[in-house]
mmCIF file with all atom_site columns, C-alpha atoms in Angstrom:
data_model
loop_
_atom_site.group_PDB
_atom_site.id
_atom_site.type_symbol
_atom_site.label_atom_id
_atom_site.label_alt_id
_atom_site.label_comp_id
_atom_site.label_asym_id
_atom_site.label_entity_id
_atom_site.label_seq_id
_atom_site.pdbx_PDB_ins_code
_atom_site.Cartn_x
_atom_site.Cartn_y
_atom_site.Cartn_z
_atom_site.occupancy
_atom_site.B_iso_or_equiv
_atom_site.pdbx_formal_charge
_atom_site.auth_seq_id
_atom_site.auth_comp_id
_atom_site.auth_asym_id
_atom_site.auth_atom_id
_atom_site.pdbx_PDB_model_num
ATOM 1   C CA . GLU A 1 1   ? 209.996 109.061 71.794  1.00 95.00 ? 2   GLU A CA 1
ATOM 2   C CA . VAL A 1 2   ? 209.257 108.468 74.276  1.00 97.00 ? 3   VAL A CA 1
ATOM 3   C CA . GLN A 1 3   ? 205.187 106.547 75.234  1.00 98.00 ? 4   GLN A CA 1
ATOM 4   C CA . LEU A 1 4   ? 203.699 105.668 78.070  1.00 98.00 ? 5   LEU A CA 1
ATOM 5   C CA . VAL A 1 5   ? 200.079 103.796 77.030  1.00 98.00 ? 6   VAL A CA 1
ATOM 6   C CA . GLU A 1 6   ? 197.097 102.613 78.910  1.00 98.00 ? 7   GLU A CA 1
ATOM 7   C CA . SER A 1 7   ? 194.876 100.248 78.417  1.00 98.00 ? 8   SER A CA 1
ATOM 8   C CA . GLY A 1 8   ? 192.117 98.222  80.368  1.00 98.00 ? 9   GLY A CA 1
ATOM 9   C CA . GLY A 1 9   ? 190.063 99.970  82.227  1.00 98.00 ? 10  GLY A CA 1
ATOM 10  C CA . GLY A 1 10  ? 186.296 100.032 82.398  1.00 98.00 ? 11  GLY A CA 1
ATOM 11  C CA . LEU A 1 11  ? 183.023 99.882  84.302  1.00 98.00 ? 12  LEU A CA 1
ATOM 12  C CA . VAL A 1 12  ? 183.319 96.988  86.927  1.00 98.00 ? 13  VAL A CA 1
ATOM 13  C CA . GLN A 1 13  ? 181.314 96.020  90.063  1.00 98.00 ? 14  GLN A CA 1
ATOM 14  C CA . PRO A 1 14  ? 182.452 95.797  93.246  1.00 98.00 ? 15  PRO A CA 1
ATOM 15  C CA . GLY A 1 15  ? 184.731 92.927  94.543  1.00 98.00 ? 16  GLY A CA 1
ATOM 16  C CA . GLY A 1 16  ? 184.792 93.373  90.890  1.00 98.00 ? 17  GLY A CA 1
ATOM 17  C CA . SER A 1 17  ? 188.943 93.053  88.962  1.00 98.00 ? 18  SER A CA 1
ATOM 18  C CA . LEU A 1 18  ? 190.125 94.293  86.374  1.00 98.00 ? 19  LEU A CA 1
ATOM 19  C CA . ARG A 1 19  ? 193.750 93.920  84.565  1.00 98.00 ? 20  ARG A CA 1
ATOM 20  C CA . LEU A 1 20  ? 195.685 97.311  83.824  1.00 98.00 ? 21  LEU A CA 1
ATOM 21  C CA . SER A 1 21  ? 198.590 97.732  81.525  1.00 98.00 ? 22  SER A CA 1
ATOM 22  C CA . CYS A 1 22  ? 200.927 99.845  79.855  1.00 98.00 ? 23  CYS A CA 1
ATOM 23  C CA . ALA A 1 23  ? 202.552 99.585  76.565  1.00 98.00 ? 24  ALA A CA 1
ATOM 24  C CA . ALA A 1 24  ? 205.854 101.060 76.800  1.00 97.00 ? 25  ALA A CA 1
ATOM 25  C CA . SER A 1 25  ? 208.398 102.396 73.937  1.00 97.00 ? 26  SER A CA 1
ATOM 26  C CA . GLY A 1 26  ? 211.351 104.324 73.482  1.00 96.00 ? 27  GLY A CA 1
ATOM 27  C CA . PHE A 1 27  ? 213.831 103.410 76.157  1.00 95.00 ? 28  PHE A CA 1
ATOM 28  C CA . THR A 1 28  ? 214.677 100.011 76.644  1.00 94.00 ? 29  THR A CA 1
ATOM 29  C CA . LEU A 1 29  ? 212.232 99.116  80.043  1.00 94.00 ? 30  LEU A CA 1
ATOM 30  C CA . SER A 1 30  ? 214.458 97.171  81.954  1.00 94.00 ? 31  SER A CA 1
ATOM 31  C CA . SER A 1 31  ? 216.689 100.260 82.367  1.00 95.00 ? 32  SER A CA 1
ATOM 32  C CA . TYR A 1 32  ? 213.690 102.652 84.401  1.00 96.00 ? 33  TYR A CA 1
ATOM 33  C CA . SER A 1 33  ? 211.786 101.746 87.576  1.00 97.00 ? 34  SER A CA 1
ATOM 34  C CA . LEU A 1 34  ? 207.782 102.293 87.206  1.00 98.00 ? 35  LEU A CA 1
ATOM 35  C CA . SER A 1 35  ? 205.205 103.585 89.053  1.00 98.00 ? 36  SER A CA 1
ATOM 36  C CA . TRP A 1 36  ? 201.248 103.670 88.746  1.00 98.00 ? 37  TRP A CA 1
ATOM 37  C CA . VAL A 1 37  ? 199.114 106.636 89.771  1.00 98.00 ? 38  VAL A CA 1
ATOM 38  C CA . ARG A 1 38  ? 196.038 107.285 90.308  1.00 98.00 ? 39  ARG A CA 1
ATOM 39  C CA . GLN A 1 39  ? 193.254 110.176 90.316  1.00 98.00 ? 40  GLN A CA 1
ATOM 40  C CA . ALA A 1 40  ? 190.124 110.290 91.733  1.00 98.00 ? 41  ALA A CA 1
ATOM 41  C CA . PRO A 1 41  ? 187.466 112.225 90.164  1.00 96.00 ? 42  PRO A CA 1
ATOM 42  C CA . GLY A 1 42  ? 187.732 115.216 90.560  1.00 95.00 ? 43  GLY A CA 1
ATOM 43  C CA . LYS A 1 43  ? 190.429 114.599 93.036  1.00 96.00 ? 44  LYS A CA 1
ATOM 44  C CA . GLY A 1 44  ? 194.584 114.764 94.115  1.00 97.00 ? 45  GLY A CA 1
ATOM 45  C CA . LEU A 1 45  ? 197.273 112.361 91.973  1.00 98.00 ? 46  LEU A CA 1
ATOM 46  C CA . GLU A 1 46  ? 197.709 109.753 94.827  1.00 98.00 ? 47  GLU A CA 1
ATOM 47  C CA . TRP A 1 47  ? 200.785 107.028 94.047  1.00 98.00 ? 48  TRP A CA 1
ATOM 48  C CA . VAL A 1 48  ? 199.646 103.745 94.080  1.00 98.00 ? 49  VAL A CA 1
ATOM 49  C CA . ALA A 1 49  ? 202.548 101.097 93.209  1.00 98.00 ? 50  ALA A CA 1
ATOM 50  C CA . TYR A 1 50  ? 206.560 101.147 92.772  1.00 98.00 ? 51  TYR A CA 1
ATOM 51  C CA . VAL A 1 51  ? 208.508 98.251  90.497  1.00 97.00 ? 52  VAL A CA 1
ATOM 52  C CA . SER A 1 52  ? 212.356 98.651  89.977  1.00 95.00 ? 53  SER A CA 1
ATOM 53  C CA . GLY A 1 53  ? 213.558 97.950  86.664  1.00 95.00 ? 54  GLY A CA 1
ATOM 54  C CA . THR A 1 54  ? 214.166 93.954  86.977  1.00 94.00 ? 55  THR A CA 1
ATOM 55  C CA . SER A 1 55  ? 211.290 93.047  89.418  1.00 95.00 ? 56  SER A CA 1
ATOM 56  C CA . THR A 1 56  ? 213.721 93.427  92.840  1.00 96.00 ? 57  THR A CA 1
ATOM 57  C CA . THR A 1 57  ? 211.830 95.895  94.620  1.00 96.00 ? 58  THR A CA 1
ATOM 58  C CA . ILE A 1 58  ? 207.801 96.590  94.489  1.00 98.00 ? 59  ILE A CA 1
ATOM 59  C CA . HIS A 1 59  ? 206.471 98.477  96.856  1.00 97.00 ? 60  HIS A CA 1
ATOM 60  C CA . TYR A 1 60  ? 202.193 99.057  97.720  1.00 98.00 ? 61  TYR A CA 1
ATOM 61  C CA . ALA A 1 61  ? 200.300 102.440 99.124  1.00 98.00 ? 62  ALA A CA 1
ATOM 62  C CA . ASP A 1 62  ? 198.310 101.422 102.421 1.00 98.00 ? 63  ASP A CA 1
ATOM 63  C CA . SER A 1 63  ? 195.737 101.156 100.444 1.00 98.00 ? 64  SER A CA 1
ATOM 64  C CA . VAL A 1 64  ? 196.131 99.175  97.697  1.00 98.00 ? 65  VAL A CA 1
ATOM 65  C CA . ARG A 1 65  ? 198.330 96.935  99.463  1.00 98.00 ? 66  ARG A CA 1
ATOM 66  C CA . GLY A 1 66  ? 197.043 92.678  99.632  1.00 98.00 ? 67  GLY A CA 1
ATOM 67  C CA . ARG A 1 67  ? 194.982 94.094  96.091  1.00 98.00 ? 68  ARG A CA 1
ATOM 68  C CA . PHE A 1 68  ? 196.584 95.020  93.612  1.00 98.00 ? 69  PHE A CA 1
ATOM 69  C CA . THR A 1 69  ? 200.073 93.249  91.933  1.00 98.00 ? 70  THR A CA 1
ATOM 70  C CA . ILE A 1 70  ? 201.831 94.942  89.931  1.00 98.00 ? 71  ILE A CA 1
ATOM 71  C CA . SER A 1 71  ? 203.854 93.425  87.821  1.00 98.00 ? 72  SER A CA 1
ATOM 72  C CA . ARG A 1 72  ? 206.019 93.859  83.993  1.00 98.00 ? 73  ARG A CA 1
ATOM 73  C CA . ASP A 1 73  ? 206.846 92.425  81.375  1.00 97.00 ? 74  ASP A CA 1
ATOM 74  C CA . ASN A 1 74  ? 210.293 94.342  80.562  1.00 97.00 ? 75  ASN A CA 1
ATOM 75  C CA . ALA A 1 75  ? 210.665 91.044  77.610  1.00 96.00 ? 76  ALA A CA 1
ATOM 76  C CA . LYS A 1 76  ? 207.191 93.017  76.312  1.00 97.00 ? 77  LYS A CA 1
ATOM 77  C CA . ASN A 1 77  ? 207.955 96.409  77.026  1.00 97.00 ? 78  ASN A CA 1
ATOM 78  C CA . SER A 1 78  ? 204.555 96.553  79.424  1.00 98.00 ? 79  SER A CA 1
ATOM 79  C CA . LEU A 1 79  ? 203.512 97.100  82.322  1.00 98.00 ? 80  LEU A CA 1
ATOM 80  C CA . TYR A 1 80  ? 200.768 95.431  84.835  1.00 98.00 ? 81  TYR A CA 1
ATOM 81  C CA . LEU A 1 81  ? 198.198 96.042  87.730  1.00 98.00 ? 82  LEU A CA 1
ATOM 82  C CA . GLN A 1 82  ? 196.481 93.725  88.488  1.00 98.00 ? 83  GLN A CA 1
ATOM 83  C CA . MET A 1 83  ? 193.519 94.760  90.522  1.00 98.00 ? 84  MET A CA 1
ATOM 84  C CA . ASN A 1 84  ? 191.355 92.519  92.950  1.00 98.00 ? 85  ASN A CA 1
ATOM 85  C CA . THR A 1 85  ? 188.758 93.470  95.355  1.00 98.00 ? 86  THR A CA 1
ATOM 86  C CA . LEU A 1 86  ? 188.272 97.075  93.858  1.00 98.00 ? 87  LEU A CA 1
ATOM 87  C CA . ARG A 1 87  ? 185.416 99.066  95.910  1.00 98.00 ? 88  ARG A CA 1
ATOM 88  C CA . ALA A 1 88  ? 184.254 102.871 94.757  1.00 98.00 ? 89  ALA A CA 1
ATOM 89  C CA . GLU A 1 89  ? 186.580 104.459 96.675  1.00 98.00 ? 90  GLU A CA 1
ATOM 90  C CA . ASP A 1 90  ? 189.110 102.777 93.178  1.00 98.00 ? 91  ASP A CA 1
ATOM 91  C CA . THR A 1 91  ? 187.149 105.304 91.315  1.00 98.00 ? 92  THR A CA 1
ATOM 92  C CA . ALA A 1 92  ? 190.137 107.450 89.507  1.00 98.00 ? 93  ALA A CA 1
ATOM 93  C CA . VAL A 1 93  ? 192.084 107.974 86.307  1.00 98.00 ? 94  VAL A CA 1
ATOM 94  C CA . TYR A 1 94  ? 195.047 105.602 86.833  1.00 98.00 ? 95  TYR A CA 1
ATOM 95  C CA . TYR A 1 95  ? 198.349 106.598 85.151  1.00 98.00 ? 96  TYR A CA 1
ATOM 96  C CA . CYS A 1 96  ? 201.469 104.691 84.568  1.00 98.00 ? 97  CYS A CA 1
ATOM 97  C CA . ALA A 1 97  ? 204.908 107.186 84.762  1.00 98.00 ? 98  ALA A CA 1
ATOM 98  C CA . ARG A 1 98  ? 208.756 106.192 83.875  1.00 98.00 ? 99  ARG A CA 1
ATOM 99  C CA . ASP A 1 99  ? 210.599 106.570 87.682  1.00 97.00 ? 100 ASP A CA 1
ATOM 100 C CA . VAL A 1 100 ? 213.765 107.698 87.356  1.00 96.00 ? 101 VAL A CA 1
ATOM 101 C CA . ASP A 1 101 ? 216.784 108.227 89.946  1.00 90.00 ? 102 ASP A CA 1
ATOM 102 C CA . TYR A 1 102 ? 219.127 111.188 89.871  1.00 86.00 ? 103 TYR A CA 1
ATOM 103 C CA . TYR A 1 103 ? 222.649 111.812 91.584  1.00 88.00 ? 104 TYR A CA 1
ATOM 104 C CA . GLU A 1 104 ? 223.677 114.702 93.102  1.00 83.00 ? 105 GLU A CA 1
ATOM 105 C CA . ASN A 1 105 ? 225.757 116.097 94.667  1.00 81.00 ? 106 ASN A CA 1
ATOM 106 C CA . SER A 1 106 ? 223.097 116.104 97.743  1.00 76.00 ? 107 SER A CA 1
ATOM 107 C CA . GLY A 1 107 ? 222.209 112.715 97.612  1.00 84.00 ? 108 GLY A CA 1
ATOM 108 C CA . LEU A 1 108 ? 219.900 110.567 95.391  1.00 88.00 ? 109 LEU A CA 1
ATOM 109 C CA . PHE A 1 109 ? 216.298 112.105 94.171  1.00 92.00 ? 110 PHE A CA 1
ATOM 110 C CA . TYR A 1 110 ? 213.284 110.372 92.899  1.00 95.00 ? 111 TYR A CA 1
ATOM 111 C CA . TYR A 1 111 ? 210.396 112.068 90.245  1.00 97.00 ? 112 TYR A CA 1
ATOM 112 C CA . PHE A 1 112 ? 208.560 110.642 87.601  1.00 98.00 ? 113 PHE A CA 1
ATOM 113 C CA . ASP A 1 113 ? 209.451 112.451 84.453  1.00 97.00 ? 114 ASP A CA 1
ATOM 114 C CA . TYR A 1 114 ? 207.210 110.847 81.785  1.00 98.00 ? 115 TYR A CA 1
ATOM 115 C CA . TRP A 1 115 ? 203.326 109.449 82.055  1.00 98.00 ? 116 TRP A CA 1
ATOM 116 C CA . GLY A 1 116 ? 200.916 108.474 80.175  1.00 98.00 ? 117 GLY A CA 1
ATOM 117 C CA . GLN A 1 117 ? 197.348 109.194 78.989  1.00 97.00 ? 118 GLN A CA 1
ATOM 118 C CA . GLY A 1 118 ? 195.615 107.430 81.712  1.00 98.00 ? 119 GLY A CA 1
ATOM 119 C CA . THR A 1 119 ? 192.780 104.519 81.591  1.00 98.00 ? 120 THR A CA 1
ATOM 120 C CA . LEU A 1 120 ? 190.168 105.488 83.500  1.00 98.00 ? 121 LEU A CA 1
ATOM 121 C CA . VAL A 1 121 ? 188.396 102.901 86.610  1.00 98.00 ? 122 VAL A CA 1
ATOM 122 C CA . THR A 1 122 ? 185.010 102.926 87.302  1.00 98.00 ? 123 THR A CA 1
ATOM 123 C CA . VAL A 1 123 ? 184.049 100.617 90.147  1.00 98.00 ? 124 VAL A CA 1
ATOM 124 C CA . SER A 1 124 ? 180.518 100.757 90.126  1.00 97.00 ? 125 SER A CA 1
ATOM 125 C CA . THR A 1 125 ? 176.679 98.189  90.206  1.00 95.00 ? 126 THR A CA 1
ATOM 126 C CA . ASP B 2 1   ? 203.246 109.729 105.881 1.00 97.00 ? 30  ASP B CA 1
ATOM 127 C CA . ILE B 2 2   ? 204.480 112.769 104.857 1.00 98.00 ? 31  ILE B CA 1
ATOM 128 C CA . ARG B 2 3   ? 201.446 115.366 104.322 1.00 98.00 ? 32  ARG B CA 1
ATOM 129 C CA . LEU B 2 4   ? 202.290 117.621 101.473 1.00 98.00 ? 33  LEU B CA 1
ATOM 130 C CA . THR B 2 5   ? 199.902 121.134 102.039 1.00 98.00 ? 34  THR B CA 1
ATOM 131 C CA . GLN B 2 6   ? 199.794 123.640 98.778  1.00 98.00 ? 35  GLN B CA 1
ATOM 132 C CA . SER B 2 7   ? 198.381 127.094 99.465  1.00 98.00 ? 36  SER B CA 1
ATOM 133 C CA . PRO B 2 8   ? 196.488 128.649 97.832  1.00 98.00 ? 37  PRO B CA 1
ATOM 134 C CA . SER B 2 9   ? 194.327 124.968 96.530  1.00 97.00 ? 38  SER B CA 1
ATOM 135 C CA . SER B 2 10  ? 193.422 128.456 93.672  1.00 97.00 ? 39  SER B CA 1
ATOM 136 C CA . LEU B 2 11  ? 193.943 131.525 93.157  1.00 97.00 ? 40  LEU B CA 1
ATOM 137 C CA . SER B 2 12  ? 193.230 134.636 89.817  1.00 97.00 ? 41  SER B CA 1
ATOM 138 C CA . ALA B 2 13  ? 195.725 136.265 87.783  1.00 96.00 ? 42  ALA B CA 1
ATOM 139 C CA . SER B 2 14  ? 196.140 138.062 84.076  1.00 96.00 ? 43  SER B CA 1
ATOM 140 C CA . VAL B 2 15  ? 199.320 136.807 81.489  1.00 96.00 ? 44  VAL B CA 1
ATOM 141 C CA . GLY B 2 16  ? 202.132 138.333 82.215  1.00 96.00 ? 45  GLY B CA 1
ATOM 142 C CA . ASP B 2 17  ? 202.237 138.085 86.035  1.00 97.00 ? 46  ASP B CA 1
ATOM 143 C CA . ARG B 2 18  ? 203.947 136.598 88.883  1.00 97.00 ? 47  ARG B CA 1
ATOM 144 C CA . VAL B 2 19  ? 202.524 133.042 90.504  1.00 97.00 ? 48  VAL B CA 1
ATOM 145 C CA . THR B 2 20  ? 203.716 131.763 93.660  1.00 98.00 ? 49  THR B CA 1
ATOM 146 C CA . ILE B 2 21  ? 202.602 129.443 95.328  1.00 98.00 ? 50  ILE B CA 1
ATOM 147 C CA . THR B 2 22  ? 203.950 126.836 98.635  1.00 98.00 ? 51  THR B CA 1
ATOM 148 C CA . CYS B 2 23  ? 204.276 123.835 99.037  1.00 98.00 ? 52  CYS B CA 1
ATOM 149 C CA . ARG B 2 24  ? 204.899 122.754 103.345 1.00 98.00 ? 53  ARG B CA 1
ATOM 150 C CA . ALA B 2 25  ? 205.997 119.205 104.282 1.00 98.00 ? 54  ALA B CA 1
ATOM 151 C CA . SER B 2 26  ? 204.546 117.947 107.794 1.00 98.00 ? 55  SER B CA 1
ATOM 152 C CA . GLN B 2 27  ? 207.951 117.133 108.075 1.00 98.00 ? 56  GLN B CA 1
ATOM 153 C CA . THR B 2 28  ? 211.599 117.767 106.494 1.00 98.00 ? 57  THR B CA 1
ATOM 154 C CA . ILE B 2 29  ? 211.847 115.826 103.478 1.00 97.00 ? 58  ILE B CA 1
ATOM 155 C CA . GLY B 2 30  ? 216.092 117.925 102.875 1.00 95.00 ? 59  GLY B CA 1
ATOM 156 C CA . SER B 2 31  ? 214.933 118.894 99.029  1.00 95.00 ? 60  SER B CA 1
ATOM 157 C CA . SER B 2 32  ? 212.741 115.461 97.918  1.00 96.00 ? 61  SER B CA 1
ATOM 158 C CA . LEU B 2 33  ? 210.550 118.420 96.213  1.00 97.00 ? 62  LEU B CA 1
ATOM 159 C CA . ASN B 2 34  ? 208.783 117.305 92.279  1.00 98.00 ? 63  ASN B CA 1
ATOM 160 C CA . TRP B 2 35  ? 206.787 120.000 90.474  1.00 98.00 ? 64  TRP B CA 1
ATOM 161 C CA . TYR B 2 36  ? 204.032 118.837 88.389  1.00 98.00 ? 65  TYR B CA 1
ATOM 162 C CA . GLN B 2 37  ? 201.770 121.088 85.887  1.00 98.00 ? 66  GLN B CA 1
ATOM 163 C CA . GLN B 2 38  ? 198.309 119.016 85.080  1.00 98.00 ? 67  GLN B CA 1
ATOM 164 C CA . LYS B 2 39  ? 195.626 120.260 82.626  1.00 97.00 ? 68  LYS B CA 1
ATOM 165 C CA . PRO B 2 40  ? 192.088 119.250 81.822  1.00 96.00 ? 69  PRO B CA 1
ATOM 166 C CA . GLY B 2 41  ? 192.047 115.861 80.864  1.00 95.00 ? 70  GLY B CA 1
ATOM 167 C CA . LYS B 2 42  ? 196.273 114.977 80.353  1.00 97.00 ? 71  LYS B CA 1
ATOM 168 C CA . ALA B 2 43  ? 198.131 113.048 82.463  1.00 97.00 ? 72  ALA B CA 1
ATOM 169 C CA . PRO B 2 44  ? 201.390 115.520 84.375  1.00 98.00 ? 73  PRO B CA 1
ATOM 170 C CA . LYS B 2 45  ? 203.985 117.012 83.345  1.00 98.00 ? 74  LYS B CA 1
ATOM 171 C CA . LEU B 2 46  ? 206.645 117.061 84.960  1.00 98.00 ? 75  LEU B CA 1
ATOM 172 C CA . LEU B 2 47  ? 208.418 120.791 85.544  1.00 98.00 ? 76  LEU B CA 1
ATOM 173 C CA . ILE B 2 48  ? 211.266 120.843 87.831  1.00 98.00 ? 77  ILE B CA 1
ATOM 174 C CA . PHE B 2 49  ? 212.637 117.981 89.669  1.00 97.00 ? 78  PHE B CA 1
ATOM 175 C CA . ALA B 2 50  ? 214.345 117.847 93.080  1.00 96.00 ? 79  ALA B CA 1
ATOM 176 C CA . ALA B 2 51  ? 213.326 120.877 94.062  1.00 96.00 ? 80  ALA B CA 1
ATOM 177 C CA . SER B 2 52  ? 215.045 123.153 91.969  1.00 96.00 ? 81  SER B CA 1
ATOM 178 C CA . ASN B 2 53  ? 216.134 121.560 89.065  1.00 96.00 ? 82  ASN B CA 1
ATOM 179 C CA . LEU B 2 54  ? 214.041 122.608 85.496  1.00 98.00 ? 83  LEU B CA 1
ATOM 180 C CA . GLN B 2 55  ? 212.682 119.862 83.407  1.00 97.00 ? 84  GLN B CA 1
ATOM 181 C CA . ILE B 2 56  ? 214.959 119.871 79.578  1.00 97.00 ? 85  ILE B CA 1
ATOM 182 C CA . GLY B 2 57  ? 212.431 121.667 77.791  1.00 97.00 ? 86  GLY B CA 1
ATOM 183 C CA . VAL B 2 58  ? 210.619 123.702 80.421  1.00 98.00 ? 87  VAL B CA 1
ATOM 184 C CA . PRO B 2 59  ? 210.741 127.927 79.590  1.00 98.00 ? 88  PRO B CA 1
ATOM 185 C CA . SER B 2 60  ? 212.911 129.746 81.987  1.00 98.00 ? 89  SER B CA 1
ATOM 186 C CA . ARG B 2 61  ? 209.810 131.210 84.195  1.00 98.00 ? 90  ARG B CA 1
ATOM 187 C CA . PHE B 2 62  ? 209.207 128.234 85.966  1.00 98.00 ? 91  PHE B CA 1
ATOM 188 C CA . SER B 2 63  ? 211.459 128.022 89.561  1.00 98.00 ? 92  SER B CA 1
ATOM 189 C CA . GLY B 2 64  ? 211.549 126.373 92.176  1.00 98.00 ? 93  GLY B CA 1
ATOM 190 C CA . SER B 2 65  ? 213.225 126.648 95.403  1.00 98.00 ? 94  SER B CA 1
ATOM 191 C CA . GLY B 2 66  ? 213.158 125.693 99.115  1.00 98.00 ? 95  GLY B CA 1
ATOM 192 C CA . SER B 2 67  ? 214.029 122.699 101.441 1.00 96.00 ? 96  SER B CA 1
ATOM 193 C CA . GLY B 2 68  ? 213.412 121.384 104.643 1.00 97.00 ? 97  GLY B CA 1
ATOM 194 C CA . THR B 2 69  ? 210.003 122.042 105.063 1.00 98.00 ? 98  THR B CA 1
ATOM 195 C CA . ASP B 2 70  ? 208.860 124.648 103.134 1.00 98.00 ? 99  ASP B CA 1
ATOM 196 C CA . PHE B 2 71  ? 208.908 124.717 98.315  1.00 98.00 ? 100 PHE B CA 1
ATOM 197 C CA . THR B 2 72  ? 207.943 127.235 95.643  1.00 98.00 ? 101 THR B CA 1
ATOM 198 C CA . LEU B 2 73  ? 206.974 127.505 92.557  1.00 98.00 ? 102 LEU B CA 1
ATOM 199 C CA . THR B 2 74  ? 207.366 130.793 90.557  1.00 98.00 ? 103 THR B CA 1
ATOM 200 C CA . ILE B 2 75  ? 205.981 131.689 87.445  1.00 98.00 ? 104 ILE B CA 1
ATOM 201 C CA . THR B 2 76  ? 206.978 134.426 86.178  1.00 96.00 ? 105 THR B CA 1
ATOM 202 C CA . ASN B 2 77  ? 205.253 136.084 83.120  1.00 95.00 ? 106 ASN B CA 1
ATOM 203 C CA . LEU B 2 78  ? 202.437 134.354 83.250  1.00 96.00 ? 107 LEU B CA 1
ATOM 204 C CA . GLN B 2 79  ? 201.432 133.188 80.229  1.00 96.00 ? 108 GLN B CA 1
ATOM 205 C CA . PRO B 2 80  ? 198.257 131.542 78.334  1.00 94.00 ? 109 PRO B CA 1
ATOM 206 C CA . GLU B 2 81  ? 199.644 128.111 78.221  1.00 96.00 ? 110 GLU B CA 1
ATOM 207 C CA . ASP B 2 82  ? 200.535 128.058 81.929  1.00 97.00 ? 111 ASP B CA 1
ATOM 208 C CA . PHE B 2 83  ? 196.589 128.118 83.330  1.00 94.00 ? 112 PHE B CA 1
ATOM 209 C CA . ALA B 2 84  ? 196.311 124.903 84.863  1.00 97.00 ? 113 ALA B CA 1
ATOM 210 C CA . THR B 2 85  ? 197.120 123.180 88.274  1.00 98.00 ? 114 THR B CA 1
ATOM 211 C CA . TYR B 2 86  ? 199.522 122.112 89.727  1.00 98.00 ? 115 TYR B CA 1
ATOM 212 C CA . HIS B 2 87  ? 201.315 119.548 92.373  1.00 98.00 ? 116 HIS B CA 1
ATOM 213 C CA . CYS B 2 88  ? 203.578 119.250 94.169  1.00 98.00 ? 117 CYS B CA 1
ATOM 214 C CA . GLN B 2 89  ? 205.200 115.046 94.738  1.00 98.00 ? 118 GLN B CA 1
ATOM 215 C CA . GLN B 2 90  ? 207.542 114.633 97.281  1.00 98.00 ? 119 GLN B CA 1
ATOM 216 C CA . SER B 2 91  ? 210.609 111.533 96.687  1.00 96.00 ? 120 SER B CA 1
ATOM 217 C CA . SER B 2 92  ? 211.705 111.429 100.397 1.00 96.00 ? 121 SER B CA 1
ATOM 218 C CA . THR B 2 93  ? 210.457 108.188 101.934 1.00 95.00 ? 122 THR B CA 1
ATOM 219 C CA . LEU B 2 94  ? 207.426 106.064 100.798 1.00 95.00 ? 123 LEU B CA 1
ATOM 220 C CA . PRO B 2 95  ? 205.025 106.773 99.611  1.00 97.00 ? 124 PRO B CA 1
ATOM 221 C CA . TRP B 2 96  ? 205.475 109.096 97.903  1.00 97.00 ? 125 TRP B CA 1
ATOM 222 C CA . THR B 2 97  ? 202.490 111.670 98.568  1.00 98.00 ? 126 THR B CA 1
ATOM 223 C CA . PHE B 2 98  ? 201.824 114.443 96.536  1.00 98.00 ? 127 PHE B CA 1
ATOM 224 C CA . GLY B 2 99  ? 199.749 117.829 97.269  1.00 98.00 ? 128 GLY B CA 1
ATOM 225 C CA . GLN B 2 100 ? 196.238 118.516 96.641  1.00 98.00 ? 129 GLN B CA 1
ATOM 226 C CA . GLY B 2 101 ? 197.323 121.177 93.857  1.00 98.00 ? 130 GLY B CA 1
ATOM 227 C CA . THR B 2 102 ? 196.792 124.740 92.671  1.00 98.00 ? 131 THR B CA 1
ATOM 228 C CA . LYS B 2 103 ? 194.808 126.375 90.298  1.00 98.00 ? 132 LYS B CA 1
ATOM 229 C CA . VAL B 2 104 ? 195.698 128.932 88.275  1.00 98.00 ? 133 VAL B CA 1
ATOM 230 C CA . ASP B 2 105 ? 192.834 130.208 86.407  1.00 95.00 ? 134 ASP B CA 1
ATOM 231 C CA . ILE B 2 106 ? 192.463 133.529 84.280  1.00 87.00 ? 135 ILE B CA 1
ATOM 232 C CA . LYS B 2 107 ? 191.292 136.657 86.700  1.00 87.00 ? 136 LYS B CA 1
#
């Protein structure tokens, strides 16, 4: 059974740092890209960062580029998000999600097929 | 960034109803549109990928259609467990973006 379990959330002051982890099981981690997606309280979903299976390709949302770093350790079946210079607007539940590449006649498609339960990050004084 | 606009933002329906949610993209995205269901306090769950493909294990009362800029999620014979928030997401161009969500509640 595929499982993604996030940890590391909590209360942090503005300007502070936090490192989120996502423990994966039930599949071969190196075969999949992974993303972090967040959801501010009462708001919609926002994609944050992406890392390919062997970490050769990484992408960030403009809102976090230069402050957040996504990484993975396939040997430890883990995904990470290092968050620095945190702001109040980073307050959200952070989900890790497994990316799938789907090939069809009409092209290549991407989607998130499994999500963790989320970990809450609160940036406040 | 590609903006996705869902309509309506919320709707009330009864068990057994047919429900239609639309998602409009600010530019053409081919068929790179996915739909997720989210219940309060829970993670999103994939329903439909690449506009019209039903994820394994998702009931056949869910269906998706559309291409280009206009997409639709249809739920036929609405069941009690379907009351939730539905999100569309485009995976055509980074950054991947989501619609604002459509909340389906009980009439």
